[in-house]
Each structure stands twice: as C-alpha cells, then as structure tokens.
PDB file of C-alpha atoms in Angstrom:
ATOM      1  CA  MET F   1       7.223   6.290 -25.447  1.00 53.00           C
ATOM      2  CA  PRO F   2       6.963   4.846 -21.890  1.00 61.00           C
ATOM      3  CA  GLU F   3       8.160   1.282 -21.412  1.00 76.00           C
ATOM      4  CA  ALA F   4       5.273  -1.198 -21.563  1.00 86.00           C
ATOM      5  CA  VAL F   5       4.510  -3.940 -19.093  1.00 93.00           C
ATOM      6  CA  HIS F   6       4.266  -7.351 -20.768  1.00 94.00           C
ATOM      7  CA  ALA F   7       1.450  -9.793 -20.072  1.00 95.00           C
ATOM      8  CA  ALA F   8      -0.106 -12.934 -21.511  1.00 95.00           C
ATOM      9  CA  LEU F   9      -3.515 -13.634 -23.027  1.00 95.00           C
ATOM     10  CA  PRO F  10      -6.366 -14.161 -22.430  1.00 95.00           C
ATOM     11  CA  ALA F  11      -6.757 -11.279 -19.987  1.00 97.00           C
ATOM     12  CA  LEU F  12      -9.545 -10.079 -17.701  1.00 98.00           C
ATOM     13  CA  PHE F  13     -10.059  -6.499 -16.491  1.00 98.00           C
ATOM     14  CA  ILE F  14     -12.082  -5.503 -13.425  1.00 98.00           C
ATOM     15  CA  SER F  15     -12.376  -2.420 -11.217  1.00 98.00           C
ATOM     16  CA  ASP F  16     -14.577  -0.648  -8.680  1.00 98.00           C
ATOM     17  CA  LEU F  17     -15.558  -3.619  -6.551  1.00 98.00           C
ATOM     18  CA  HIS F  18     -15.516  -1.471  -3.380  1.00 97.00           C
ATOM     19  CA  LEU F  19     -15.211  -4.561  -1.202  1.00 98.00           C
ATOM     20  CA  ASN F  20     -16.218  -4.132   2.432  1.00 96.00           C
ATOM     21  CA  GLU F  21     -17.851  -6.186   5.141  1.00 95.00           C
ATOM     22  CA  ASP F  22     -21.125  -4.258   4.862  1.00 94.00           C
ATOM     23  CA  GLU F  23     -21.766  -5.552   1.316  1.00 94.00           C
ATOM     24  CA  PRO F  24     -21.409  -9.341   1.493  1.00 97.00           C
ATOM     25  CA  ALA F  25     -22.958  -9.827  -1.959  1.00 97.00           C
ATOM     26  CA  ASN F  26     -19.959  -8.169  -3.598  1.00 97.00           C
ATOM     27  CA  VAL F  27     -17.567 -10.177  -1.439  1.00 98.00           C
ATOM     28  CA  ASP F  28     -19.276 -13.444  -2.357  1.00 98.00           C
ATOM     29  CA  ALA F  29     -19.297 -12.434  -6.025  1.00 98.00           C
ATOM     30  CA  PHE F  30     -15.562 -11.711  -5.946  1.00 98.00           C
ATOM     31  CA  LEU F  31     -14.613 -14.918  -4.166  1.00 98.00           C
ATOM     32  CA  GLY F  32     -16.760 -16.902  -6.570  1.00 97.00           C
ATOM     33  CA  PHE F  33     -15.252 -15.059  -9.514  1.00 98.00           C
ATOM     34  CA  LEU F  34     -11.700 -15.881  -8.407  1.00 98.00           C
ATOM     35  CA  ALA F  35     -12.586 -19.560  -8.381  1.00 96.00           C
ATOM     36  CA  GLY F  36     -13.914 -19.374 -11.937  1.00 96.00           C
ATOM     37  CA  PRO F  37     -12.944 -17.276 -15.003  1.00 96.00           C
ATOM     38  CA  PRO F  38      -9.516 -16.035 -13.805  1.00 97.00           C
ATOM     39  CA  ARG F  39      -8.400 -19.639 -13.363  1.00 97.00           C
ATOM     40  CA  ARG F  40      -8.772 -20.033 -17.119  1.00 96.00           C
ATOM     41  CA  ALA F  41      -7.151 -16.689 -17.928  1.00 97.00           C
ATOM     42  CA  ALA F  42      -3.459 -15.918 -18.203  1.00 97.00           C
ATOM     43  CA  SER F  43      -3.759 -12.431 -16.675  1.00 97.00           C
ATOM     44  CA  LEU F  44      -6.091 -10.592 -14.311  1.00 98.00           C
ATOM     45  CA  PHE F  45      -5.932  -6.793 -14.087  1.00 98.00           C
ATOM     46  CA  ILE F  46      -7.549  -5.089 -11.080  1.00 98.00           C
ATOM     47  CA  LEU F  47      -7.705  -1.397 -11.975  1.00 98.00           C
ATOM     48  CA  GLY F  48      -8.405   0.259  -8.653  1.00 97.00           C
ATOM     49  CA  ASP F  49     -11.033   0.514  -5.923  1.00 98.00           C
ATOM     50  CA  LEU F  50     -10.820  -3.161  -5.089  1.00 98.00           C
ATOM     51  CA  PHE F  51     -11.660  -2.059  -1.554  1.00 98.00           C
ATOM     52  CA  GLU F  52     -14.072   0.568  -0.329  1.00 96.00           C
ATOM     53  CA  TYR F  53     -11.089   1.985   1.540  1.00 96.00           C
ATOM     54  CA  TRP F  54      -7.541   1.002   2.450  1.00 97.00           C
ATOM     55  CA  ALA F  55      -5.930   2.565   5.510  1.00 97.00           C
ATOM     56  CA  GLY F  56      -2.428   1.242   4.858  1.00 97.00           C
ATOM     57  CA  ASP F  57      -0.620  -2.038   4.329  1.00 98.00           C
ATOM     58  CA  ASP F  58      -0.362  -2.560   8.090  1.00 97.00           C
ATOM     59  CA  ASP F  59      -4.121  -3.265   7.936  1.00 97.00           C
ATOM     60  CA  LEU F  60      -3.464  -6.564   6.145  1.00 97.00           C
ATOM     61  CA  ALA F  61      -3.863  -8.408   9.445  1.00 94.00           C
ATOM     62  CA  THR F  62      -7.528  -7.436   9.702  1.00 96.00           C
ATOM     63  CA  PRO F  63      -9.455 -10.703   9.116  1.00 97.00           C
ATOM     64  CA  PHE F  64     -11.548  -9.319   6.266  1.00 98.00           C
ATOM     65  CA  ASN F  65      -8.541  -7.883   4.431  1.00 98.00           C
ATOM     66  CA  ALA F  66      -6.513 -11.022   5.071  1.00 98.00           C
ATOM     67  CA  ARG F  67      -9.319 -13.162   3.624  1.00 98.00           C
ATOM     68  CA  ILE F  68      -9.454 -11.155   0.407  1.00 98.00           C
ATOM     69  CA  ALA F  69      -5.667 -11.056   0.090  1.00 98.00           C
ATOM     70  CA  ALA F  70      -5.387 -14.821   0.599  1.00 98.00           C
ATOM     71  CA  ALA F  71      -7.994 -15.495  -2.094  1.00 98.00           C
ATOM     72  CA  ILE F  72      -6.119 -13.385  -4.641  1.00 98.00           C
ATOM     73  CA  ARG F  73      -2.827 -14.993  -3.635  1.00 98.00           C
ATOM     74  CA  ALA F  74      -4.312 -18.440  -4.245  1.00 98.00           C
ATOM     75  CA  LEU F  75      -5.187 -17.358  -7.777  1.00 98.00           C
ATOM     76  CA  ALA F  76      -1.674 -16.034  -8.371  1.00 98.00           C
ATOM     77  CA  ASP F  77      -0.119 -19.200  -6.942  1.00 98.00           C
ATOM     78  CA  GLY F  78      -2.317 -21.186  -9.317  1.00 97.00           C
ATOM     79  CA  GLY F  79      -0.583 -19.618 -12.309  1.00 97.00           C
ATOM     80  CA  THR F  80      -2.674 -16.565 -13.236  1.00 98.00           C
ATOM     81  CA  ALA F  81      -0.594 -13.394 -13.412  1.00 98.00           C
ATOM     82  CA  VAL F  82      -2.278 -10.728 -11.269  1.00 98.00           C
ATOM     83  CA  PHE F  83      -1.745  -7.003 -11.872  1.00 98.00           C
ATOM     84  CA  PHE F  84      -3.003  -4.390  -9.437  1.00 98.00           C
ATOM     85  CA  MET F  85      -3.431  -0.627  -9.835  1.00 98.00           C
ATOM     86  CA  THR F  86      -4.591   1.570  -6.989  1.00 98.00           C
ATOM     87  CA  GLY F  87      -7.733   3.671  -7.272  1.00 98.00           C
ATOM     88  CA  ASN F  88      -8.936   6.636  -5.292  1.00 96.00           C
ATOM     89  CA  ARG F  89     -10.370   4.436  -2.514  1.00 95.00           C
ATOM     90  CA  ASP F  90      -7.360   2.145  -2.079  1.00 97.00           C
ATOM     91  CA  LEU F  91      -4.577   4.526  -3.105  1.00 96.00           C
ATOM     92  CA  LEU F  92      -2.595   3.628   0.034  1.00 97.00           C
ATOM     93  CA  ALA F  93      -2.219   0.009  -1.047  1.00 98.00           C
ATOM     94  CA  GLY F  94       1.496  -0.364  -1.672  1.00 96.00           C
ATOM     95  CA  ARG F  95       4.244  -2.856  -2.377  1.00 97.00           C
ATOM     96  CA  ARG F  96       3.626  -4.891   0.775  1.00 97.00           C
ATOM     97  CA  PHE F  97       0.020  -5.433  -0.283  1.00 98.00           C
ATOM     98  CA  ALA F  98       1.039  -6.294  -3.848  1.00 98.00           C
ATOM     99  CA  GLU F  99       3.642  -8.770  -2.627  1.00 98.00           C
ATOM    100  CA  THR F 100       1.152 -10.362  -0.243  1.00 98.00           C
ATOM    101  CA  ILE F 101      -1.392 -11.014  -2.999  1.00 98.00           C
ATOM    102  CA  GLY F 102       1.296 -12.049  -5.485  1.00 98.00           C
ATOM    103  CA  ALA F 103       0.574  -9.165  -7.856  1.00 98.00           C
ATOM    104  CA  THR F 104       2.573  -6.763  -9.995  1.00 98.00           C
ATOM    105  CA  LEU F 105       1.871  -3.212  -8.810  1.00 97.00           C
ATOM    106  CA  LEU F 106       1.109  -0.944 -11.773  1.00 97.00           C
ATOM    107  CA  ASP F 107       1.588   2.794 -12.127  1.00 96.00           C
ATOM    108  CA  ASP F 108      -1.395   4.888 -13.187  1.00 97.00           C
ATOM    109  CA  PRO F 109      -1.427   4.971 -16.190  1.00 97.00           C
ATOM    110  CA  THR F 110       0.422   1.932 -17.531  1.00 97.00           C
ATOM    111  CA  LEU F 111       0.956   0.638 -21.060  1.00 96.00           C
ATOM    112  CA  VAL F 112       0.545  -3.124 -21.343  1.00 96.00           C
ATOM    113  CA  ARG F 113       1.708  -5.109 -24.346  1.00 94.00           C
ATOM    114  CA  PHE F 114       0.542  -8.647 -25.069  1.00 91.00           C
ATOM    115  CA  GLY F 115       2.639 -11.020 -27.146  1.00 77.00           C
ATOM    116  CA  ASN F 116       5.406  -9.791 -29.417  1.00 64.00           C
ATOM    117  CA  ALA F 117       7.021  -6.364 -29.227  1.00 54.00           C
ATOM    118  CA  GLY F 118       5.331  -5.350 -32.459  1.00 54.00           C
ATOM    119  CA  THR F 119       1.805  -5.802 -31.147  1.00 64.00           C
ATOM    120  CA  SER F 120      -0.261  -2.790 -30.157  1.00 72.00           C
ATOM    121  CA  ALA F 121      -0.456  -1.906 -26.479  1.00 88.00           C
ATOM    122  CA  LEU F 122      -3.380  -1.149 -24.203  1.00 97.00           C
ATOM    123  CA  LEU F 123      -3.293   1.854 -21.917  1.00 98.00           C
ATOM    124  CA  LEU F 124      -4.693   1.121 -18.466  1.00 98.00           C
ATOM    125  CA  ALA F 125      -5.769   3.672 -15.873  1.00 98.00           C
ATOM    126  CA  HIS F 126      -8.067   3.901 -12.896  1.00 98.00           C
ATOM    127  CA  GLY F 127      -9.729   6.911 -14.493  1.00 98.00           C
ATOM    128  CA  ASP F 128     -10.024   9.508 -11.740  1.00 97.00           C
ATOM    129  CA  ALA F 129      -7.122  11.573 -13.078  1.00 98.00           C
ATOM    130  CA  LEU F 130      -9.166  12.164 -16.238  1.00 98.00           C
ATOM    131  CA  CYS F 131     -12.091  13.778 -14.384  1.00 97.00           C
ATOM    132  CA  THR F 132     -10.489  17.208 -14.630  1.00 97.00           C
ATOM    133  CA  ASP F 133     -13.759  19.166 -14.582  1.00 95.00           C
ATOM    134  CA  ASP F 134     -14.097  18.265 -10.909  1.00 95.00           C
ATOM    135  CA  HIS F 135     -11.610  20.829  -9.654  1.00 94.00           C
ATOM    136  CA  ALA F 136     -12.223  20.173  -5.949  1.00 92.00           C
ATOM    137  CA  TYR F 137     -11.572  16.471  -6.388  1.00 93.00           C
ATOM    138  CA  GLN F 138      -8.407  17.036  -8.414  1.00 96.00           C
ATOM    139  CA  ALA F 139      -7.028  19.318  -5.690  1.00 96.00           C
ATOM    140  CA  PHE F 140      -7.767  16.605  -3.124  1.00 94.00           C
ATOM    141  CA  ARG F 141      -6.213  13.957  -5.377  1.00 96.00           C
ATOM    142  CA  ARG F 142      -2.978  15.934  -5.663  1.00 97.00           C
ATOM    143  CA  GLN F 143      -2.840  16.286  -1.885  1.00 96.00           C
ATOM    144  CA  VAL F 144      -3.373  12.647  -0.963  1.00 96.00           C
ATOM    145  CA  ARG F 145      -1.021  11.350  -3.666  1.00 96.00           C
ATOM    146  CA  ASN F 146       1.800  13.579  -2.450  1.00 97.00           C
ATOM    147  CA  PRO F 147       4.494  11.288  -0.954  1.00 96.00           C
ATOM    148  CA  ALA F 148       5.087  13.660   1.967  1.00 98.00           C
ATOM    149  CA  TRP F 149       1.374  13.721   2.822  1.00 97.00           C
ATOM    150  CA  GLN F 150       1.175   9.944   2.610  1.00 97.00           C
ATOM    151  CA  ALA F 151       4.223   9.484   4.829  1.00 97.00           C
ATOM    152  CA  GLY F 152       2.716  11.750   7.458  1.00 97.00           C
ATOM    153  CA  PHE F 153      -0.671  10.063   7.273  1.00 97.00           C
ATOM    154  CA  LEU F 154       0.744   6.540   7.431  1.00 97.00           C
ATOM    155  CA  GLY F 155       2.783   7.596  10.466  1.00 97.00           C
ATOM    156  CA  GLN F 156      -0.427   7.952  12.470  1.00 98.00           C
ATOM    157  CA  ALA F 157      -2.046   5.123  14.411  1.00 98.00           C
ATOM    158  CA  LEU F 158      -4.179   2.762  12.319  1.00 97.00           C
ATOM    159  CA  ALA F 159      -7.309   3.565  14.329  1.00 96.00           C
ATOM    160  CA  THR F 160      -6.763   7.283  13.745  1.00 97.00           C
ATOM    161  CA  ARG F 161      -6.382   6.721  10.015  1.00 97.00           C
ATOM    162  CA  LYS F 162      -9.560   4.658   9.846  1.00 96.00           C
ATOM    163  CA  ALA F 163     -11.539   7.324  11.692  1.00 95.00           C
ATOM    164  CA  PHE F 164     -10.244   9.988   9.308  1.00 94.00           C
ATOM    165  CA  ILE F 165     -11.115   7.877   6.260  1.00 94.00           C
ATOM    166  CA  ALA F 166     -14.628   7.256   7.590  1.00 92.00           C
ATOM    167  CA  SER F 167     -15.193  11.000   7.864  1.00 91.00           C
ATOM    168  CA  LEU F 168     -13.835  11.508   4.334  1.00 87.00           C
ATOM    169  CA  ARG F 169     -16.191   8.877   2.951  1.00 82.00           C
ATOM    170  CA  GLN F 170     -19.154  10.688   4.440  1.00 80.00           C
ATOM    171  CA  GLN F 171     -17.941  14.013   3.053  1.00 81.00           C
ATOM    172  CA  SER F 172     -17.423  12.413  -0.351  1.00 74.00           C
ATOM    173  CA  GLU F 173     -20.984  11.091  -0.497  1.00 73.00           C
ATOM    174  CA  THR F 174     -22.335  14.509   0.449  1.00 71.00           C
ATOM    175  CA  ALA F 175     -20.176  16.240  -2.169  1.00 68.00           C
ATOM    176  CA  LYS F 176     -21.158  13.793  -4.942  1.00 67.00           C
ATOM    177  CA  ALA F 177     -24.827  14.467  -4.303  1.00 66.00           C
ATOM    178  CA  GLU F 178     -24.212  18.114  -5.194  1.00 64.00           C
ATOM    179  CA  LYS F 179     -22.306  17.430  -8.431  1.00 66.00           C
ATOM    180  CA  THR F 180     -23.591  16.679 -11.907  1.00 76.00           C
ATOM    181  CA  MET F 181     -22.694  13.415 -13.625  1.00 72.00           C
ATOM    182  CA  GLU F 182     -20.928  15.411 -16.322  1.00 73.00           C
ATOM    183  CA  ILE F 183     -18.528  16.969 -13.804  1.00 80.00           C
ATOM    184  CA  MET F 184     -17.708  13.549 -12.369  1.00 84.00           C
ATOM    185  CA  ASP F 185     -17.127  11.992 -15.805  1.00 94.00           C
ATOM    186  CA  VAL F 186     -13.868  12.118 -17.759  1.00 97.00           C
ATOM    187  CA  ASN F 187     -12.914  15.245 -19.680  1.00 97.00           C
ATOM    188  CA  ALA F 188     -12.541  14.716 -23.450  1.00 97.00           C
ATOM    189  CA  ASP F 189      -9.449  16.925 -23.679  1.00 98.00           C
ATOM    190  CA  ALA F 190      -7.809  15.072 -20.788  1.00 98.00           C
ATOM    191  CA  VAL F 191      -8.444  11.769 -22.551  1.00 98.00           C
ATOM    192  CA  ALA F 192      -7.064  13.104 -25.827  1.00 98.00           C
ATOM    193  CA  THR F 193      -3.933  14.436 -24.103  1.00 98.00           C
ATOM    194  CA  LEU F 194      -3.319  11.082 -22.433  1.00 98.00           C
ATOM    195  CA  LEU F 195      -3.770   9.084 -25.634  1.00 97.00           C
ATOM    196  CA  ARG F 196      -1.621  11.496 -27.613  1.00 97.00           C
ATOM    197  CA  ALA F 197       1.224  11.111 -25.106  1.00 95.00           C
ATOM    198  CA  HIS F 198       1.130   7.318 -25.423  1.00 95.00           C
ATOM    199  CA  GLY F 199       0.696   6.898 -29.166  1.00 93.00           C
ATOM    200  CA  TYR F 200      -3.116   6.609 -29.390  1.00 96.00           C
ATOM    201  CA  PRO F 201      -3.624   3.169 -27.826  1.00 96.00           C
ATOM    202  CA  THR F 202      -6.915   1.651 -26.737  1.00 97.00           C
ATOM    203  CA  LEU F 203      -7.704   2.927 -23.238  1.00 98.00           C
ATOM    204  CA  VAL F 204      -9.275   0.818 -20.478  1.00 98.00           C
ATOM    205  CA  HIS F 205     -10.307   2.436 -17.194  1.00 98.00           C
ATOM    206  CA  GLY F 206     -12.886   2.405 -14.431  1.00 98.00           C
ATOM    207  CA  HIS F 207     -13.846   4.916 -11.718  1.00 97.00           C
ATOM    208  CA  THR F 208     -16.799   6.647 -13.379  1.00 96.00           C
ATOM    209  CA  HIS F 209     -19.266   3.757 -12.953  1.00 95.00           C
ATOM    210  CA  ARG F 210     -20.512   4.457 -16.495  1.00 96.00           C
ATOM    211  CA  PRO F 211     -19.587   1.298 -18.444  1.00 97.00           C
ATOM    212  CA  ALA F 212     -19.434   1.781 -22.196  1.00 97.00           C
ATOM    213  CA  CYS F 213     -17.255   1.511 -25.291  1.00 98.00           C
ATOM    214  CA  HIS F 214     -16.497   4.930 -26.811  1.00 98.00           C
ATOM    215  CA  ARG F 215     -15.068   5.413 -30.314  1.00 98.00           C
ATOM    216  CA  PHE F 216     -13.765   8.853 -31.262  1.00 98.00           C
ATOM    217  CA  GLU F 217     -11.109  10.724 -33.217  1.00 98.00           C
ATOM    218  CA  VAL F 218      -7.915  12.210 -31.775  1.00 98.00           C
ATOM    219  CA  ASP F 219      -5.566  13.972 -34.205  1.00 98.00           C
ATOM    220  CA  GLY F 220      -6.956  11.924 -37.082  1.00 97.00           C
ATOM    221  CA  HIS F 221      -6.541   8.628 -35.204  1.00 97.00           C
ATOM    222  CA  THR F 222      -9.560   6.473 -34.442  1.00 97.00           C
ATOM    223  CA  CYS F 223      -9.365   5.761 -30.713  1.00 97.00           C
ATOM    224  CA  VAL F 224     -11.311   3.465 -28.400  1.00 98.00           C
ATOM    225  CA  ARG F 225     -12.040   3.925 -24.707  1.00 98.00           C
ATOM    226  CA  HIS F 226     -13.511   1.079 -22.657  1.00 98.00           C
ATOM    227  CA  VAL F 227     -15.053   1.984 -19.295  1.00 98.00           C
ATOM    228  CA  LEU F 228     -15.284  -0.851 -16.781  1.00 98.00           C
ATOM    229  CA  PRO F 229     -18.442  -1.404 -14.711  1.00 98.00           C
ATOM    230  CA  ASP F 230     -18.696  -1.189 -10.947  1.00 98.00           C
ATOM    231  CA  TRP F 231     -19.947  -4.226  -9.037  1.00 98.00           C
ATOM    232  CA  HIS F 232     -23.433  -4.669  -7.567  1.00 96.00           C
ATOM    233  CA  GLY F 233     -23.564  -8.197  -6.244  1.00 95.00           C
ATOM    234  CA  GLN F 234     -22.253  -9.821  -9.404  1.00 96.00           C
ATOM    235  CA  ALA F 235     -18.877 -10.159 -11.066  1.00 98.00           C
ATOM    236  CA  CYS F 236     -18.451  -7.999 -14.159  1.00 98.00           C
ATOM    237  CA  GLY F 237     -15.712  -6.629 -16.360  1.00 98.00           C
ATOM    238  CA  LEU F 238     -14.044  -7.120 -19.724  1.00 98.00           C
ATOM    239  CA  ALA F 239     -12.277 -10.081 -21.293  1.00 97.00           C
ATOM    240  CA  PHE F 240      -9.625  -9.538 -23.982  1.00 96.00           C
ATOM    241  CA  ASP F 241      -8.293 -12.192 -26.357  1.00 93.00           C
ATOM    242  CA  GLY F 242      -5.808  -9.980 -28.188  1.00 92.00           C
ATOM    243  CA  ARG F 243      -8.288  -8.739 -30.744  1.00 91.00           C
ATOM    244  CA  ASP F 244     -11.746  -8.378 -29.211  1.00 94.00           C
ATOM    245  CA  PHE F 245     -13.093  -7.131 -25.889  1.00 96.00           C
ATOM    246  CA  THR F 246     -16.051  -9.047 -24.485  1.00 97.00           C
ATOM    247  CA  PRO F 247     -18.071  -7.813 -21.502  1.00 97.00           C
ATOM    248  CA  PHE F 248     -18.818 -10.475 -18.892  1.00 97.00           C
ATOM    249  CA  SER F 249     -21.080 -10.691 -15.854  1.00 94.00           C
ATOM    250  CA  SER F 250     -22.091 -13.529 -13.589  1.00 85.00           C
TER     251      SER F 250
END
C-alpha cells in the first residue's frame, strides 16, 4: 500500500478553476474564496487545473501569476495547510511554484489520511489519467509527462513555450468538439483498477467537469467516487469533516 500523506480536518477540495486574465469572474471568485472558507479550514486541496495554462515556474514573475501565487501564500501563512496537484493544464507547475505558494506538491494519485493511522484514507487524483477511452489524449498525456520531453520544452524561451501552448489550446478545443462526452469521461475499469490498487478508498477527482457522487461495487466493496465541479464565476467544491462530504458554492 502506498504511503499516505497526512492532513488535518476540516478539509476543502477544489479543482478546474482554469484561472486566466480573460475570465475575471473566476479570478474574483477565487480571491474572495481564499479570504473566506479556507481561513476556517485546516486543509485546502487544489486538485489540478488551477490555471488555464502554466508555461513553467519561470513564469511566476508575470503579474497575474504572481498575484494568484501571493494570495495562496497568504492563506498558507495564515495557518491553512495547502496541497497542490497538477492537472493537464498546469502540469508544468513544479516545486518552485509549490514552494512559492507555500503548498505541499502531491503526486497524482495520492492517498491522504486524516487523523490517526487507523482512519480510512481518501484517494485524490486530477482525473485525466482515468479517461482511458480517449486514446489520442492518453498518448498526448504520456508524451507531455515524460521527463525528457518536459526538460526539452522547458529549455525553450518562455515566449516560445507560451506560443506553443496557445496553439495546443486551440487544437484541444477543436478536438473536444468532435468527441462524445462518454469518451471524455472516466472509464469504469480504469477507476476499478485504481481503487483496487489502493485498497478501495473513497476517490475524489476533477477534470471531467461532471460533478456528482457515484456509488458502485468493486470486487464486492462498496466504493464512492466524488467528482469536483469546474468554476463558472463562483467558488465551488467539496468540504469534508472526516465523515461527510458537503458540496459548497458561493
């Protein structure tokens, strides 16, 4: 069984904010959110796609990125433990970014245990690795998560990287328009395999933009999968008190 990360309760889970300067409503919602509920929580988990894109940690000096990073750092300095997992849009966010915002950088997936060692753990993921029916995307995902590819890409000038990412974003939107929602959703066998490998914990993930709570059987075990919502001008996610999950929006 993989070693679990330990965290305190209550905890909040968010993902898929896709922050960028072109959508100020989401930015305002996030900054307002950081000044509210997380201040009363012990832990905040950001499970990927915080940004619409991330060209590399050397882009932290950009005023917009610096503003977001400083706001998260203020939360962390105020006593809330922040945990960050990369998504498909901000997969190049690394240790420098995590250190700047005062967060623990999580692997995808990660087991998190709250309280004593005997308590059950949650399994956290961004969710894109589970969309195995989308073969073209999975091939792309393997490429861009290859350390050699990333080293080569990050060795290019920042402006070159941003131009490349802009072209990829356009291609992605075109490709999504030609795919069914079923192809872009998680695969049931992939979910079962993941839960089986980690002892059938409750799974929390984002990515699919299809918020729901799913209950199902895997190998005779009753399992639960929570899908986080994406943001559209208001803060939303899940709160966890150690027993119950409560959706929130504001």
